[in-house]
Coordinates of C-alpha atoms and ligand atoms in Angstrom, one line a residue:
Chain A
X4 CA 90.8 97.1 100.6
X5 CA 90.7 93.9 102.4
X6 CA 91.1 92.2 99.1
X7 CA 94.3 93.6 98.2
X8 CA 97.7 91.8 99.7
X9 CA 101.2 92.2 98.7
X10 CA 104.3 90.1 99.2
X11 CA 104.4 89.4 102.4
X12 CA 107.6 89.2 105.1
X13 CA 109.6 92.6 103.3
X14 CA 108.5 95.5 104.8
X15 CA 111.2 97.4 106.8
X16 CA 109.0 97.9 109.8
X17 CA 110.5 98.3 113.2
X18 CA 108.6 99.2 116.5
X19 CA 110.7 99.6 119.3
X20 CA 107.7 99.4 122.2
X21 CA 110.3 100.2 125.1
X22 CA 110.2 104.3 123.7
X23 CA 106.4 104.4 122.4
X24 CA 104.2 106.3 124.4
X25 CA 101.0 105.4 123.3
X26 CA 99.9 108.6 121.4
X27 CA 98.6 106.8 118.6
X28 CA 100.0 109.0 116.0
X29 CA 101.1 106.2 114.2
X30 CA 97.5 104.3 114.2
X31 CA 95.9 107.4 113.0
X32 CA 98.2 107.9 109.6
X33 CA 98.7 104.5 109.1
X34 CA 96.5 103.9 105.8
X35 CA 96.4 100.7 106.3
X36 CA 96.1 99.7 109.6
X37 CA 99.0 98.0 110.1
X38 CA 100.1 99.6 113.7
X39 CA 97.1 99.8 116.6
X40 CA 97.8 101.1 120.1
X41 CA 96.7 99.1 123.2
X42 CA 97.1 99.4 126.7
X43 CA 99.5 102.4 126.2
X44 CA 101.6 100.2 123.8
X45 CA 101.4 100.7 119.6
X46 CA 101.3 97.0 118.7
X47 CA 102.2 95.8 115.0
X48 CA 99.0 94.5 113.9
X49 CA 99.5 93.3 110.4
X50 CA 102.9 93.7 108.8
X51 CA 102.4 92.1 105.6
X52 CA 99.7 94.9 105.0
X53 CA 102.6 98.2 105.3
X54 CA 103.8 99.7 102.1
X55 CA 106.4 101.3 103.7
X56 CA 105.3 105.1 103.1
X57 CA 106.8 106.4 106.2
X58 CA 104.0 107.9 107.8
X59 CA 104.0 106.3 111.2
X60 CA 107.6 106.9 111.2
X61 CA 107.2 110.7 110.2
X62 CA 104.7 111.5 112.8
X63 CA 105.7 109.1 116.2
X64 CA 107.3 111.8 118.5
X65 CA 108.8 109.5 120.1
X66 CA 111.0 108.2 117.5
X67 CA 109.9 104.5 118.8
X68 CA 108.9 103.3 114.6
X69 CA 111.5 103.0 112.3
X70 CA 110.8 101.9 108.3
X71 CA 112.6 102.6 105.5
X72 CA 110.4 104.5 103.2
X73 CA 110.1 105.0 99.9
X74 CA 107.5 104.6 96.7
X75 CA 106.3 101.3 95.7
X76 CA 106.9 101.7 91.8
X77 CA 108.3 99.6 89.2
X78 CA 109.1 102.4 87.4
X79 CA 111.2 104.5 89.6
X80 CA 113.0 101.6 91.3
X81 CA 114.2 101.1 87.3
X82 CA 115.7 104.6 87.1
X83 CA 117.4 104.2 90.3
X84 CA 119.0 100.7 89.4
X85 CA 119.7 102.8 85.8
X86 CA 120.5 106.4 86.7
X87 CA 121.2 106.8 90.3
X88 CA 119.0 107.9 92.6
X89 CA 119.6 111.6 92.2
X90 CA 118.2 111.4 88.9
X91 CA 115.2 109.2 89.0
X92 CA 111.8 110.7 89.0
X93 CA 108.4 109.5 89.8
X94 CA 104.7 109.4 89.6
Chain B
X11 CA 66.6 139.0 60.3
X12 CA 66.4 140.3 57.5
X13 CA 70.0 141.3 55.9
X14 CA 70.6 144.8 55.3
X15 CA 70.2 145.6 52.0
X16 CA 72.1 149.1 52.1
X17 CA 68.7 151.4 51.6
X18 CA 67.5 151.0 54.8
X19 CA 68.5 154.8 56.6
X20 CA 71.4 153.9 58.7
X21 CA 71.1 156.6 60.8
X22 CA 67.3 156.6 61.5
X23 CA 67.8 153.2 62.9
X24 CA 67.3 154.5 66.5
X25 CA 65.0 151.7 67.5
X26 CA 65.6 147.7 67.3
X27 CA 69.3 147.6 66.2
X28 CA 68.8 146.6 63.0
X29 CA 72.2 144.4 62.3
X30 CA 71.1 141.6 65.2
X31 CA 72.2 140.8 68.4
X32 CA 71.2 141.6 72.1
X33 CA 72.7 144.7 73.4
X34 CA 73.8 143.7 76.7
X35 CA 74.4 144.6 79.7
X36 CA 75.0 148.3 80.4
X37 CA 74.4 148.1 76.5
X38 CA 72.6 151.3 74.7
X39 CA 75.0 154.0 75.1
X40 CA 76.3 153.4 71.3
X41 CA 74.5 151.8 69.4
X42 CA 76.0 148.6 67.3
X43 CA 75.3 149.7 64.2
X44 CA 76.1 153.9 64.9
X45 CA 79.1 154.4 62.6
X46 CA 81.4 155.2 65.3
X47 CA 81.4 152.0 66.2
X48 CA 82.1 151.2 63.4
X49 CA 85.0 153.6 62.8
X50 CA 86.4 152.2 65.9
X51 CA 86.7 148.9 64.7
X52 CA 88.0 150.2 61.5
X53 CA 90.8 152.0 63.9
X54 CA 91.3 148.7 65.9
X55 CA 91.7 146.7 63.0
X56 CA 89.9 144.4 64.7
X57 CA 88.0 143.3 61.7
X58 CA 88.0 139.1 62.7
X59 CA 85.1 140.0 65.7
X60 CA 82.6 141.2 63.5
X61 CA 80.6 144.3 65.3
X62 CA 77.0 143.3 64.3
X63 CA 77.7 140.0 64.6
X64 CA 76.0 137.8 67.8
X65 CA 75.6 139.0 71.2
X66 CA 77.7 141.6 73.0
X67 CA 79.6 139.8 75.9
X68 CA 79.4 141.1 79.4
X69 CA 80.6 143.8 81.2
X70 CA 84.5 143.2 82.9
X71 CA 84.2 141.5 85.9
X72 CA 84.4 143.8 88.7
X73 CA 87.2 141.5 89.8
X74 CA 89.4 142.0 86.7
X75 CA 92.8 143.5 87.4
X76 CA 95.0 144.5 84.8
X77 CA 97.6 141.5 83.7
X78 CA 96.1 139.0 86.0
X79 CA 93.2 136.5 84.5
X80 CA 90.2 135.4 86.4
X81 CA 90.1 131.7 86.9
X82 CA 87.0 130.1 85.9
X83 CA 86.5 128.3 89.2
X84 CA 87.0 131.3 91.1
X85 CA 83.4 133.0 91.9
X86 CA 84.2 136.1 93.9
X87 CA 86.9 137.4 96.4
X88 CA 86.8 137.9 100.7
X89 CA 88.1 140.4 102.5
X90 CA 90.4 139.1 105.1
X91 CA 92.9 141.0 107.2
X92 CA 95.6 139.4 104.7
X93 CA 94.2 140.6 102.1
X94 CA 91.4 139.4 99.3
X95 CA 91.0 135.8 99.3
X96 CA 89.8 134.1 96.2
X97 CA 86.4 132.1 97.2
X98 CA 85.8 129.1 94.7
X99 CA 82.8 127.4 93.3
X100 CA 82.3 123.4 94.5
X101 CA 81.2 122.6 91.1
X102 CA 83.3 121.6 88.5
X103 CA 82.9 123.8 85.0
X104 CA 83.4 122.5 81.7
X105 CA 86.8 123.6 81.4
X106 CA 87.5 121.6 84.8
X107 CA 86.3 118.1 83.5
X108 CA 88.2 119.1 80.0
X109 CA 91.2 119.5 82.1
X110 CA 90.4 116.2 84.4
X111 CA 90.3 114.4 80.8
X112 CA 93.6 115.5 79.7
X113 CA 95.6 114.8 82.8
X114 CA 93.9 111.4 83.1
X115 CA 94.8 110.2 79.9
X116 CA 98.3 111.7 80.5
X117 CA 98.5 114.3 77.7
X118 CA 98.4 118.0 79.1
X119 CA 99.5 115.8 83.0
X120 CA 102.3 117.9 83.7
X121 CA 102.3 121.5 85.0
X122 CA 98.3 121.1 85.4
X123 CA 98.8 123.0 89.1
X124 CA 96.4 126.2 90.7
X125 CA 98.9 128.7 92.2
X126 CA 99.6 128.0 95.6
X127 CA 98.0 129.8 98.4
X128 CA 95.3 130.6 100.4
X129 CA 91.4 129.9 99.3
X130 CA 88.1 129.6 100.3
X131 CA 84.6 127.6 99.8
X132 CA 81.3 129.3 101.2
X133 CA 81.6 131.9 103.3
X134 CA 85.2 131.4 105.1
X135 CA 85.1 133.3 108.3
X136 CA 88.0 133.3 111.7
X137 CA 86.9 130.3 112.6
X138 CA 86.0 128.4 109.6
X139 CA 88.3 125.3 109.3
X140 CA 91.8 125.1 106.8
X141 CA 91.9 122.2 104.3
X142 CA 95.5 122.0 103.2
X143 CA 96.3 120.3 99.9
X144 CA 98.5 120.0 97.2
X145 CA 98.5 122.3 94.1
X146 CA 97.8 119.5 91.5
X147 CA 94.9 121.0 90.0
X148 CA 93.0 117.4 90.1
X149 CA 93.8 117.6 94.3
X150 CA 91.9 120.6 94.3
X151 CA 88.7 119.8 92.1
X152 CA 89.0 117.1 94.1
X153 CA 88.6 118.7 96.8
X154 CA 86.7 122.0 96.0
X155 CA 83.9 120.0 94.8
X156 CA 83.0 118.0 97.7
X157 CA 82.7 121.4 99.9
X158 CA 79.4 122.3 99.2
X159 CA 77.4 123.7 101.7
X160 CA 80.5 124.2 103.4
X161 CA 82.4 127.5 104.7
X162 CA 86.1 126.4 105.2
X163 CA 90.2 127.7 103.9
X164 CA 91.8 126.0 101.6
X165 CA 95.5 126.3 101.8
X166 CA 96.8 125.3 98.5
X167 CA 100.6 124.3 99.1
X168 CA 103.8 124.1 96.3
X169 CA 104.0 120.6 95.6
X170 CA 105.1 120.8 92.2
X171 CA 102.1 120.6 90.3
X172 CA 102.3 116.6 92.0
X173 CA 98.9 115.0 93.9
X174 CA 99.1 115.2 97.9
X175 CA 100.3 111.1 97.8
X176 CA 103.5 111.2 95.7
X177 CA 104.4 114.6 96.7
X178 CA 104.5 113.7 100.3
X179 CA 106.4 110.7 99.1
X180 CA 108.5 113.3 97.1
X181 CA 108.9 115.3 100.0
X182 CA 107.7 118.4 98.2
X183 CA 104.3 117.9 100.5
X184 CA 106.3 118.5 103.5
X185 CA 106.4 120.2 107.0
X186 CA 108.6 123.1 106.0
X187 CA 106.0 123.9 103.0
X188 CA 103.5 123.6 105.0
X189 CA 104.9 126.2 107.6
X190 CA 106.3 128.3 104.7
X191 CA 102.7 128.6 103.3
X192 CA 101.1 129.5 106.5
X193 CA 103.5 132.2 107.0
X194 CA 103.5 133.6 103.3
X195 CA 99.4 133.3 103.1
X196 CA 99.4 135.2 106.7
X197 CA 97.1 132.8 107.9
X198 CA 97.7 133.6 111.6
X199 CA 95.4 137.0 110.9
X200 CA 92.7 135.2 108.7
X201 CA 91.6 132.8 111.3
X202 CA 91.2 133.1 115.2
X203 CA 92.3 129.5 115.3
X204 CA 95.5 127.6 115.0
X205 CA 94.4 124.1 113.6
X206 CA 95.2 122.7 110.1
X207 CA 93.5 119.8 108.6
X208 CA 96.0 117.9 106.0
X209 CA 94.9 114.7 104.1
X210 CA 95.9 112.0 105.8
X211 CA 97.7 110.8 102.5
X212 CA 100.6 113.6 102.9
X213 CA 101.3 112.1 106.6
X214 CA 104.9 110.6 105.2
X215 CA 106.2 113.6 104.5
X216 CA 104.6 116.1 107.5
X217 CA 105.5 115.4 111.0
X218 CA 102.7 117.0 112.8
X219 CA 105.0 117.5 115.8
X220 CA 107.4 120.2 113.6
X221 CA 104.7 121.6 112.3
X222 CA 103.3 122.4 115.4
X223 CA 106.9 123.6 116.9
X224 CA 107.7 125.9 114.1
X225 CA 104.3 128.0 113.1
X226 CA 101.9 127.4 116.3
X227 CA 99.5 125.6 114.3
X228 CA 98.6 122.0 115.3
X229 CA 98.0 119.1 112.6
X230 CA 94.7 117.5 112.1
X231 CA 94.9 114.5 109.8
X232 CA 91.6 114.2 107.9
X233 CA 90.3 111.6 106.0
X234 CA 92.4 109.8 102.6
X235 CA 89.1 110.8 100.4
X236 CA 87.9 114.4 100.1
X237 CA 84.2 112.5 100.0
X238 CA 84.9 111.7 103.7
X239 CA 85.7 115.5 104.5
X240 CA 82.1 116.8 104.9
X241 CA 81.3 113.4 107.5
X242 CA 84.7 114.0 109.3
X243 CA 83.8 118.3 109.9
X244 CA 80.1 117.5 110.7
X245 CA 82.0 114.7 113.4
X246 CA 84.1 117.2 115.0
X247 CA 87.3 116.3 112.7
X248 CA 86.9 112.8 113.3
X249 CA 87.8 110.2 111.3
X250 CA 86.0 106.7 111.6
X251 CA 88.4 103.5 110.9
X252 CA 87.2 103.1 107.2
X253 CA 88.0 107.2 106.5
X254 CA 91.8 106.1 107.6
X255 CA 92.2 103.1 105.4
X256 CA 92.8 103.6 101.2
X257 CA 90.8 102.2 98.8
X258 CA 91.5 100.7 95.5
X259 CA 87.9 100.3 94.0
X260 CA 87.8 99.5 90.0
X261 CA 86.9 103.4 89.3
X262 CA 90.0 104.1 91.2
X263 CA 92.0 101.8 89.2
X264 CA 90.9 102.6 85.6
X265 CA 91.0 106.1 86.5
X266 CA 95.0 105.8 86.3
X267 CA 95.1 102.9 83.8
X268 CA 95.1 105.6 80.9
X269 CA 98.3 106.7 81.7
X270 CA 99.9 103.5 81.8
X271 CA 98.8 103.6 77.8
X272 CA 100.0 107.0 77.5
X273 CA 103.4 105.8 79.1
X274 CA 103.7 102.9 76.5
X275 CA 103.1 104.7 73.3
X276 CA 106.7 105.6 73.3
X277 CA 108.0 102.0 72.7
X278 CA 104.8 100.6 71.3
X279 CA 105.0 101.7 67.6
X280 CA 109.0 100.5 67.6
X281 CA 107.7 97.4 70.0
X282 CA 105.2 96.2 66.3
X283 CA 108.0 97.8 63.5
X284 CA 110.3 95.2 65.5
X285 CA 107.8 92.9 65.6
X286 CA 107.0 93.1 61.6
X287 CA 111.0 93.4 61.3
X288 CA 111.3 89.9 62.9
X289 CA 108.4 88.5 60.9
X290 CA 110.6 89.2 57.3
X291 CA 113.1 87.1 58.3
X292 CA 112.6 83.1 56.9
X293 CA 114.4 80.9 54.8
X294 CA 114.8 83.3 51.5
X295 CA 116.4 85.9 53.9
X296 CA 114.5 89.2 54.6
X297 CA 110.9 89.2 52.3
X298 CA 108.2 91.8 52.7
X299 CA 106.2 89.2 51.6
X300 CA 106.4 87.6 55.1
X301 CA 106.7 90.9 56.9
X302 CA 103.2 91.3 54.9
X303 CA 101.9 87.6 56.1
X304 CA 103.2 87.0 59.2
X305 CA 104.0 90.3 60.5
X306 CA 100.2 91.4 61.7
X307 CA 99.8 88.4 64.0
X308 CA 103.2 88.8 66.0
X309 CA 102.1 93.1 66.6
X310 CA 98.5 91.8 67.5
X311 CA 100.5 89.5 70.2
X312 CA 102.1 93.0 71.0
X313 CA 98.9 94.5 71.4
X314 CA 97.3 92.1 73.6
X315 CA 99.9 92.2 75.6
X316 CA 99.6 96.0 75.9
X317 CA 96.1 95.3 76.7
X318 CA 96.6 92.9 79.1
X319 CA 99.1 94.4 81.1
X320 CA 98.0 97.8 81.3
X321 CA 94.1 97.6 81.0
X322 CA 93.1 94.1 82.0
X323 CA 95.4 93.7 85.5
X324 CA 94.3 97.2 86.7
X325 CA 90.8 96.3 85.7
X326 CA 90.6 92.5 87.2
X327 CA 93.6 93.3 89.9
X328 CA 91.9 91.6 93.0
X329 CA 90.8 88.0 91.4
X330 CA 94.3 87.4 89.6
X331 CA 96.2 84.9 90.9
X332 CA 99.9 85.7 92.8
X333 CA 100.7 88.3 94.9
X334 CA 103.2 89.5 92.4
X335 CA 102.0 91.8 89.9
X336 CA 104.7 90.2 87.1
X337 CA 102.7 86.6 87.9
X338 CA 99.5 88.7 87.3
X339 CA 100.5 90.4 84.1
X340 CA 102.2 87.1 83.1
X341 CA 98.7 85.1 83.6
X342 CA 96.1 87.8 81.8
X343 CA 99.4 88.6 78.9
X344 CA 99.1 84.2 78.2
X345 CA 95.3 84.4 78.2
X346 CA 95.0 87.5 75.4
X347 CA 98.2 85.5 73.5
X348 CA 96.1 82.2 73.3
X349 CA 93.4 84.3 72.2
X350 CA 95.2 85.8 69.6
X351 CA 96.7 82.9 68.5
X352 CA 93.0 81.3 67.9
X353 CA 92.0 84.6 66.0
X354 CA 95.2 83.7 63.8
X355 CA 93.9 80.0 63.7
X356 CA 90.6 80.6 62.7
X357 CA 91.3 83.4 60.3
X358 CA 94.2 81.4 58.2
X359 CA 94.9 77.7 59.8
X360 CA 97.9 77.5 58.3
X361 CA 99.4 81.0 58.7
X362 CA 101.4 80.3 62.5
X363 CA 102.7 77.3 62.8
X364 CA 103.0 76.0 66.3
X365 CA 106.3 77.2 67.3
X366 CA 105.2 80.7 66.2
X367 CA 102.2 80.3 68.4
X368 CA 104.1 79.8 71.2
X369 CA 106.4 82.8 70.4
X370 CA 102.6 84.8 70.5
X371 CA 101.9 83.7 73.6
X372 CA 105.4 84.2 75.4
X373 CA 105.5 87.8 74.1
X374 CA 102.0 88.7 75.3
X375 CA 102.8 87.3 78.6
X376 CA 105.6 89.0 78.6
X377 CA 104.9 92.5 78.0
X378 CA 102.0 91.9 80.0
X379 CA 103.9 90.8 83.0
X380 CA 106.4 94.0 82.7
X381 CA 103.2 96.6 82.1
X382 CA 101.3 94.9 85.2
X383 CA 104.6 95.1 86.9
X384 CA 105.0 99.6 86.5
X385 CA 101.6 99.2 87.7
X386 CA 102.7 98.6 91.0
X387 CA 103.5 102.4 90.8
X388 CA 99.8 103.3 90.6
X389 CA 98.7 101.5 93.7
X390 CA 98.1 102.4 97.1
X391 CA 99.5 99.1 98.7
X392 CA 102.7 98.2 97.0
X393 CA 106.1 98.7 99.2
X394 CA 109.2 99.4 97.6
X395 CA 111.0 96.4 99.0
X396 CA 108.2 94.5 98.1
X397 CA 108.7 95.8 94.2
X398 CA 112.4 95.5 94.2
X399 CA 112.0 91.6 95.4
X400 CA 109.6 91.5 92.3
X401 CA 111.3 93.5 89.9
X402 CA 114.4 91.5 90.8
X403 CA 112.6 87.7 90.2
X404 CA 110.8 88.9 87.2
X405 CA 113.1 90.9 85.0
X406 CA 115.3 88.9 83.9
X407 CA 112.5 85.9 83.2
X408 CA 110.6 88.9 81.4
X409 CA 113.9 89.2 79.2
X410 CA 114.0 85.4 79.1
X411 CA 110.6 85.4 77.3
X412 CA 111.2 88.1 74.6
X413 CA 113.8 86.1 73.7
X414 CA 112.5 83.1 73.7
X415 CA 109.7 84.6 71.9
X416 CA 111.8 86.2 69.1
X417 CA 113.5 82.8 68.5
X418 CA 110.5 81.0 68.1
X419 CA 108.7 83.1 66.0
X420 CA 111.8 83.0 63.8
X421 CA 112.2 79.4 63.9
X422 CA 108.8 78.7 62.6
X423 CA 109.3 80.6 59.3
X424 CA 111.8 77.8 58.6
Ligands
SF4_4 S1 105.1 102.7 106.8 FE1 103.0 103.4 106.2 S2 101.9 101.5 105.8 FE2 103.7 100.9 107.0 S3 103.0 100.9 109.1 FE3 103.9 102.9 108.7 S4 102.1 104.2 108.1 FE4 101.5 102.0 107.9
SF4_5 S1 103.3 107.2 117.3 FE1 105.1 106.3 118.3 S2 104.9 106.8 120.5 FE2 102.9 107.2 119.5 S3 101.8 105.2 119.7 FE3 102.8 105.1 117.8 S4 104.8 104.1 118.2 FE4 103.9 104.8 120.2

């Protein structure tokens, strides 16, 4: 997976380190390894690398990552732009 | 076997049925040729399964119920105190791969789903582990048949017939579904435990916190490949760094390159009538003459396009150049239009003038670049701002080259 980059400098990523408690929720759903905890502190470790699925967001009890997420697809982004986003569908 | 010839005595025929086939099992209490088997067809009017024809099928399944159906892949049932559980196998039967087949190359995708609830693999006892996953019926082969050897749950959740990955995006993979189907499978009397193991792929729509508030059982996120699932039990439910990260390997990618294909048969016939349409039009007005001549190389242009954009960039994704998947599609779509255009060279060197050649190569690219760029939906890396940035760029030049393309090819019939 090292091979694979996207654009880089879009993702809505947001770590607020003053509220994270170093659980390391975030580290352990991130698929790709974008957030890593050290010394008690989640650190954003490569932010080009997020897709902006949510799951770090989802799971951090603390509330301390924000991101919008959503679904990386041409095809649904489309339907939005076209229909609205109550009537889009994906996948 | 010799045919009955209608002078053989019917009736003495009390040893080797005479008409063919094993008896089977629990067979022998009528035989297949005693003529009240025979009447009994008769009075079934069941005459397309002949009676003396091939071998008697089993028994009923002691497992039959009346107006449910056995599922292939289910091989018996467990007693729990909620109830019998269905154990399945961890192989996949013939009807499975079928199955696999159709939903890969799109047709027979939708409503492919296992009913939701609880399962096992092995022999699932109280403290045998819960894999939860989503009831797209390729999630659970998926899963099922990497269990082997292995005595776990499987709680199979309503997602809406939609893999664990979209349908956590969807938020159908979510926590209240997964606390609903805990509660409605009784889980809490089936295992001693309170631990779930989810895919780590449904973690954007599950907050293991919730879960954890609302039904008492605690979220364990396993690995983002069922392969991993044996290694990550056998470790204590431990994931190691390379069971966290997703992969995009090339059987990955042409696994859901078919459907891309499936997805563009819809425009693709009106895609090469417009494109023979276009090719009528010269100097004498509309001629099917040139719809006849010309017409063949602009829809092979369409078709290498199609090609290129939905089979080549998944295929050759990580050596194209750009980080854009349009710029990708764009570069492979030019390549397959010059190679058309030589075909058309080399076949008639007069037949496409030069303008028309570069009307081939600017529709290739183009469709090209818009298939690569709905591939982004198929990937396991793409973020949504990053595709609207993209989609934003590249449409409009997309547009820019089918028109461009169209005026071309029509310029150089003149
Ligand atoms: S949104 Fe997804 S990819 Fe981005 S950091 Fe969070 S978990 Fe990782
Ligand atoms: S999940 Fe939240 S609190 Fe926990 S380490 Fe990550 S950012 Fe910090």
């Amino acid at each position: 997976m090292r091979t694979f980059r996207y654009l880089s400098g879009v993702s809505t990523l947001a770590l607020d380190t003053a509220r994270c408690v170093g659980c390391g929720w975030c580290e352990v759903v991130c698929p790709h390894g974008v957030l890593a905890v050290s010394d008690g502190k989640a650190g954003i470790v490569d932010r080009d690398r997020c897709m902006e699925c949510g799951a770090c967001a989802a799971n951090c009890p603390a509330g301390a990552v924000r991101v919008t997420p959503g679904v990386g697809c041409a095809a649904y982004i489309l339907q939005v732009w076209l229909k609205g986003k109550a009537k889009a569908s994906c996948c | 076997m010799k045919p009955l010839t209608g002078k053989e005595p019917i009736a003495a025929a009390a040893g080797p049925c005479a008409c063919g086939g094993a008896s089977g099992p629990g067979g022998g209490a009528v035989s297949c040729c005693d003529a009240s088997c025979d009447a009994s067809v008769a009075a079934d009017g069941d005459s397309g399964q002949p009676c003396c024809g091939g071998p008697q099928a089993p028994a009923a399944s002691p497992m039959a119920r009346p107006g449910y159906e056995l599922l292939p892949f289910v091989a018996s049932f467990v007693t729990t105190l909620s109830g019998p559980v269905p154990v399945v196998r961890t192989t996949l039967g013939r009807g499975d791969v079928r199955g696999t087949l159709g939903a890969r190359l799109g047709y027979g995708r939708d409503g492919y789903r296992v009913a939701p609830g609880l399962y096992g693999v092995g022999s699932p006892g109280p403290d045998s582990p819960v894999l939860v996953t989503a009831d797209y019926k390729l999630s659970f082969d998926a899963l099922r048949r990497e269990l082997s050897g292995i005595d776990a749950w499987i709680l199979v959740l309503d997602t809406r017939g939609v893999n664990v990955w979209c349908a956590a995006g969807k938020g159908t993979f979510s926590t209240g579904e997964v606390v609903r189907q805990v509660a409605a499978s009784g889980l809490e009397r089936v295992v001693t435990h309170r631990r779930l193991i989810l895919p780590q792929l449904a973690a954007p729509g599950v907050s293991a916190l919730k879960v954890k508030e609302r039904c008492g059982f605690s979220v364990v996120y396993g690995p983002v490949r069922a392969a991993d699932l044996p290694a990550f039990l056998r470790a204590g439910n431990r994931a190691t760094p390379a069971m966290r990260r997703v992969s995009f390997t090339l059987a990955e990618r042409l696994a859901v390159s078919p459907v891309e294909l499936y997805h563009a048969r819809k425009w693709l016939w009106w895609a090469v009538l417009a494109a023979l349409a276009v090719s009528g039009i010269g100097p004498g007005g509309f001629s099917l003459s040139a719809v006849w001549e010309r017409g063949p190389w602009l829809a092979a242009a369409t078709g290498a396009g199609l090609v290129a954009g939905a089979l080549l960039v998944p295929a050759l994704l990580p050596w194209l150049p750009g980080r854009a998947f349009a710029v990708k599609g764009a570069f492979v779509g030019a390549i397959g239009g010059l190679f058309t255009v030589s075909a058309a060279v080399g076949v008639f060197p007069g037949a496409v003038p030069v303008s028309g050649r570069v009307g081939m190569v600017l529709l290739a690219a183009g469709i090209s670049s818009y298939l690569a760029m709905n591939f982004t939906g198929s990937t396991p890396f793409t973020s949504p701002s990053g595709v609207e940035r993209e989609m934003r760029r590249a449409m409009p030049l997309q547009a820019a080259a089918l028109v461009a393309a169209t005026a071309s090819w029509i310029a150089s019939a003149f």
